[in-house]
């Protein structure tokens, strides 16, 4: 499906367990809508490349599969949202992750007279998540995501988009993946209800090919834009 896009403001949250495709689809949606992706995990991995106290602290949580403490995550993401490129909207990937973060985002938006337009909840079963994450590769330069079987790069270990080197994330080891899925179920799944009550949650079947899932997401966004008097 071809989205007819006049770049109107859209604020979207991608919600879903590890491996559900948040990063994969956030990048495609953001490119189509001409807005940035703000991916908290990517921001933390960038900080973790340093060796200052903040890098060490974040690393400790990420490598265990635990959430980085709220006060750090909220401050970093809110500071990022203040930048000018977010004025015309954004796709948030990986934030909010619990009710406290969701409340902080709601408050941040309402102080500015803004709203979220859409929360996309990607639903995928546990076995499929583990299958996807075990063979994932990520570009160290631009963060693009591949899968050695389902979405391989054209050249081994090289990013199609920027030529960067592909690596396996340190938190994609099987025990850490299992922990991250548990953390999602415990901490993040209450957000499904939180956003459903606000009337902005759309649950999307995250299984099938990447193209299948992207079609479903685009159908939801197109529908939303048709009903939006600003567009
Ligand atoms: P983060 O980087 O957000 O990781 P995550 O939530 O665990 O999600 P993933 O990035 O693993 O999966 P994804 O849903 O993006 O799937 P992807 O598109 O890559 O967070 C990492 C850590 O940072 C957290 O554990 C935490 O410690 C910390 N953190 C981050 N945000 C935080 C916050 N707000 N507060 C506190 N701490 C925070 O797809 C997965 C694979 O599947 C890829 O290989 C892809 O090619 C493949 N694939 C995708 N779709 C399909 C399909 N339809 N069919 C086949 N393969 C597919
Ligand atoms: Mg991701
Ligand atoms: Zn790249």
Coordinates of C-alpha atoms and ligand atoms in Angstrom, one line a residue:
X1 CA 0.0 0.0 0.0
X2 CA 1.3 3.5 -0.9
X3 CA 0.7 6.1 1.8
X4 CA -0.1 9.5 0.3
X5 CA 1.7 11.7 2.7
X6 CA 1.6 15.4 3.2
X7 CA 3.9 15.7 6.2
X8 CA 1.4 16.6 9.0
X9 CA 2.3 16.4 12.6
X10 CA 2.0 12.9 14.1
X11 CA 3.1 11.6 17.5
X12 CA 3.3 7.9 17.7
X13 CA 4.4 5.4 20.3
X14 CA 5.5 1.9 19.4
X15 CA 4.7 -0.6 22.1
X16 CA 5.6 -4.3 22.1
X17 CA 7.8 -6.9 23.6
X18 CA 11.5 -7.3 22.7
X19 CA 11.7 -8.6 19.1
X20 CA 8.1 -7.6 18.2
X21 CA 9.4 -5.2 15.4
X22 CA 9.2 -1.8 17.1
X23 CA 12.6 -0.7 15.7
X24 CA 12.0 -2.2 12.2
X25 CA 8.6 -0.5 11.7
X26 CA 9.5 2.8 13.6
X27 CA 12.1 3.5 11.0
X28 CA 9.8 2.9 8.0
X29 CA 6.9 4.9 9.5
X30 CA 9.2 7.8 10.4
X31 CA 10.7 7.9 6.9
X32 CA 7.3 7.9 5.3
X33 CA 6.0 10.6 7.6
X34 CA 9.1 12.7 7.6
X35 CA 9.5 12.7 11.3
X36 CA 12.4 11.4 13.6
X37 CA 12.5 8.1 15.5
X38 CA 13.4 8.5 19.1
X39 CA 14.5 5.1 20.3
X40 CA 15.5 5.0 23.9
X41 CA 17.4 1.7 23.6
X42 CA 19.5 3.2 20.7
X43 CA 20.2 6.3 22.8
X44 CA 21.3 4.1 25.7
X45 CA 23.5 1.9 23.5
X46 CA 25.2 5.1 22.2
X47 CA 25.9 6.3 25.7
X48 CA 27.2 2.9 26.7
X49 CA 30.0 3.2 24.2
X50 CA 31.6 5.7 26.5
X51 CA 33.1 4.9 29.9
X52 CA 31.9 7.7 32.1
X53 CA 29.8 6.9 35.2
X54 CA 26.5 7.3 33.4
X55 CA 27.7 4.9 30.7
X56 CA 28.7 2.3 33.3
X57 CA 25.4 2.7 35.2
X58 CA 23.2 2.3 32.1
X59 CA 25.3 -0.7 30.9
X60 CA 24.7 -2.5 34.2
X61 CA 20.9 -2.4 33.7
X62 CA 20.8 -3.0 30.0
X63 CA 23.1 -6.1 30.0
X64 CA 21.0 -7.6 32.8
X65 CA 17.8 -7.0 30.8
X66 CA 16.4 -4.7 33.4
X67 CA 15.0 -1.3 32.8
X68 CA 17.3 1.7 33.3
X69 CA 16.0 3.7 36.3
X70 CA 13.1 6.0 35.5
X71 CA 14.7 9.2 36.5
X72 CA 17.5 8.6 34.0
X73 CA 15.3 7.3 31.2
X74 CA 12.7 10.1 31.5
X75 CA 15.3 12.9 31.6
X76 CA 17.2 11.6 28.6
X77 CA 14.1 11.0 26.4
X78 CA 12.4 14.3 27.5
X79 CA 15.5 16.3 26.7
X80 CA 15.6 14.6 23.3
X81 CA 12.0 15.5 22.6
X82 CA 12.8 19.2 23.2
X83 CA 15.0 19.3 20.1
X84 CA 13.6 21.2 17.1
X85 CA 13.3 18.1 14.8
X86 CA 10.5 16.8 17.1
X87 CA 8.3 19.9 16.6
X88 CA 6.5 18.2 13.7
X89 CA 6.1 14.9 15.5
X90 CA 8.0 11.8 16.3
X91 CA 7.9 8.0 16.6
X92 CA 8.9 6.9 20.0
X93 CA 10.4 3.4 20.1
X94 CA 10.9 1.8 23.5
X95 CA 9.5 4.7 25.6
X96 CA 7.4 4.8 27.7
X97 CA 8.1 1.4 29.3
X98 CA 6.1 1.6 32.5
X99 CA 3.2 3.6 34.0
X100 CA 5.6 6.2 35.6
X101 CA 7.2 6.9 32.2
X102 CA 3.8 7.1 30.5
X103 CA 2.6 9.6 33.1
X104 CA 5.7 11.7 32.6
X105 CA 5.1 11.7 28.8
X106 CA 1.5 12.6 29.2
X107 CA 2.4 15.5 31.5
X108 CA 5.2 16.7 29.2
X109 CA 2.8 16.7 26.2
X110 CA -0.1 18.4 28.1
X111 CA 2.2 21.1 29.4
X112 CA 2.8 22.0 25.8
X113 CA -0.9 21.6 24.7
X114 CA 0.0 18.4 22.7
X115 CA -1.4 14.9 22.5
X116 CA -0.3 11.5 21.3
X117 CA -2.1 10.5 18.1
X118 CA -1.5 6.8 18.2
X119 CA 0.0 3.9 20.2
X120 CA 0.8 0.9 18.0
X121 CA 0.9 -2.3 20.1
X122 CA 2.7 -5.1 18.1
X123 CA 1.5 -8.5 19.3
X124 CA 3.9 -11.5 18.7
X125 CA 4.1 -14.8 20.6
X126 CA 7.0 -15.7 22.8
X127 CA 8.6 -18.4 20.7
X128 CA 8.6 -16.1 17.6
X129 CA 10.3 -13.3 19.7
X130 CA 13.1 -15.7 20.7
X131 CA 13.5 -16.9 17.1
X132 CA 13.8 -13.3 15.8
X133 CA 16.2 -12.1 18.5
X134 CA 18.6 -14.9 18.3
X135 CA 19.6 -14.1 14.7
X136 CA 19.2 -10.3 14.8
X137 CA 22.0 -8.1 13.6
X138 CA 22.2 -4.3 14.1
X139 CA 24.2 -1.7 12.3
X140 CA 26.7 0.0 14.6
X141 CA 26.6 3.2 12.6
X142 CA 22.9 3.9 11.8
X143 CA 21.0 1.4 14.0
X144 CA 19.3 -0.4 11.1
X145 CA 18.0 -3.8 12.1
X146 CA 18.5 -7.1 10.1
X147 CA 17.8 -10.8 10.6
X148 CA 20.1 -13.4 9.1
X149 CA 17.2 -15.4 7.7
X150 CA 14.1 -13.1 7.6
X151 CA 15.7 -9.9 6.6
X152 CA 19.4 -10.5 5.6
X153 CA 21.7 -7.7 4.5
X154 CA 22.7 -7.7 0.8
X155 CA 26.3 -8.2 1.7
X156 CA 27.4 -10.3 4.8
X157 CA 27.9 -8.2 7.9
X158 CA 27.5 -4.9 6.0
X159 CA 24.6 -2.4 6.4
X160 CA 22.6 -1.9 3.1
X161 CA 21.9 1.7 4.0
X162 CA 25.2 3.1 5.3
X163 CA 27.9 0.4 4.8
X164 CA 28.4 0.2 8.6
X165 CA 29.4 -3.0 10.3
X166 CA 26.7 -5.3 11.7
X167 CA 27.0 -6.6 15.2
X168 CA 25.0 -8.8 17.6
X169 CA 23.6 -6.9 20.6
X170 CA 25.1 -7.9 23.9
X171 CA 21.6 -8.1 25.4
X172 CA 20.5 -10.6 22.7
X173 CA 21.9 -13.6 24.6
X174 CA 19.2 -16.1 25.3
X175 CA 19.0 -15.6 29.2
X176 CA 18.9 -11.9 28.8
X177 CA 16.2 -12.1 26.1
X178 CA 14.0 -14.2 28.4
X179 CA 14.5 -11.6 31.2
X180 CA 13.6 -8.7 28.9
X181 CA 10.4 -10.5 27.9
X182 CA 9.5 -11.0 31.5
X183 CA 10.2 -7.3 32.3
X184 CA 8.0 -6.4 29.4
X185 CA 5.1 -8.5 30.7
X186 CA 5.5 -7.1 34.2
X187 CA 6.3 -3.5 33.6
X188 CA 5.1 -2.5 30.1
X189 CA 2.0 -4.6 29.6
X190 CA -0.1 -2.3 31.9
X191 CA 0.4 0.4 29.2
X192 CA -1.9 -1.5 26.9
X193 CA -4.8 -0.7 29.2
X194 CA -3.5 2.8 30.0
X195 CA -3.6 3.8 26.3
X196 CA -6.7 1.7 25.4
X197 CA -8.6 3.8 28.0
X198 CA -7.3 7.0 26.3
X199 CA -8.8 5.6 23.0
X200 CA -5.5 5.8 21.1
X201 CA -4.2 2.2 21.2
X202 CA -4.3 0.0 18.1
X203 CA -3.3 -3.6 18.5
X204 CA -1.6 -5.0 15.4
X205 CA -0.8 -8.6 14.6
X206 CA 3.0 -8.5 14.5
X207 CA 3.4 -11.9 12.8
X208 CA 3.8 -12.6 9.1
X209 CA 6.4 -10.9 6.9
X210 CA 7.8 -7.4 7.7
X211 CA 5.8 -6.2 4.6
X212 CA 2.6 -7.8 5.9
X213 CA 3.0 -6.0 9.2
X214 CA 3.9 -2.7 7.6
X215 CA 0.7 -2.9 5.5
X216 CA -1.4 -3.3 8.6
X217 CA 0.4 -0.4 10.3
X218 CA 0.0 1.8 7.2
X219 CA -3.7 1.0 7.0
X220 CA -4.2 2.2 10.6
X221 CA -2.2 5.4 10.0
X222 CA -4.1 6.2 6.8
X223 CA -7.4 5.7 8.5
X224 CA -6.3 8.0 11.3
X225 CA -5.2 10.7 8.9
X226 CA -8.5 10.5 6.9
X227 CA -10.4 11.2 10.1
X228 CA -8.0 14.0 11.2
X229 CA -9.3 17.5 10.4
X230 CA -5.7 18.8 10.5
X231 CA -4.6 16.8 7.5
Ligands
LIG1 P1 15.3 -1.7 23.3 O1 16.5 -1.4 22.4 O2 14.1 -0.8 23.2 O3 15.0 -3.2 23.1 P2 13.6 -4.1 23.3 O4 12.4 -3.3 23.7 O5 14.0 -5.2 24.0 O6 13.2 -4.3 21.8 P3 14.2 -4.8 20.7 O7 14.9 -3.7 20.1 O8 14.9 -6.0 21.1 O9 13.1 -5.4 19.6 P4 12.2 -4.6 18.6 O10 10.8 -4.6 19.0 O11 12.8 -3.2 18.3 O12 12.4 -5.5 17.3 P5 13.2 -5.4 16.0 O13 12.6 -4.4 15.1 O14 14.7 -5.1 16.3 O15 15.8 -1.6 24.8 C1 17.0 -2.3 25.2 C2 17.3 -2.1 26.7 O16 17.4 -0.7 26.9 C3 16.1 -2.5 27.6 O17 16.2 -3.9 27.9 C4 16.4 -1.6 28.8 O18 17.5 -2.1 29.6 C5 16.8 -0.3 28.2 N1 15.7 0.6 27.9 C6 15.3 1.0 26.7 N2 14.3 1.9 26.8 C7 14.1 2.1 28.1 C8 13.2 2.8 28.9 N3 12.2 3.6 28.3 N4 13.2 2.8 30.2 C9 14.2 2.0 30.8 N5 15.1 1.3 30.2 C10 15.0 1.3 28.8 O19 13.0 -6.8 15.4 C11 13.7 -7.9 16.0 C12 14.2 -8.9 14.9 O20 13.2 -9.5 14.2 C13 15.1 -8.2 13.9 O21 16.1 -9.1 13.5 C14 14.2 -8.0 12.7 O22 14.9 -8.0 11.4 C15 13.3 -9.2 12.8 N6 11.9 -9.0 12.4 C16 11.1 -7.9 12.6 N7 9.9 -8.1 12.1 C17 9.9 -9.3 11.6 C18 8.9 -10.1 10.9 N8 7.6 -9.6 10.7 N9 9.2 -11.3 10.5 C19 10.4 -11.8 10.7 N10 11.4 -11.1 11.3 C20 11.1 -9.9 11.7
LIG2 MG1 14.4 -2.1 19.0
LIG3 ZN1 23.7 1.4 8.8

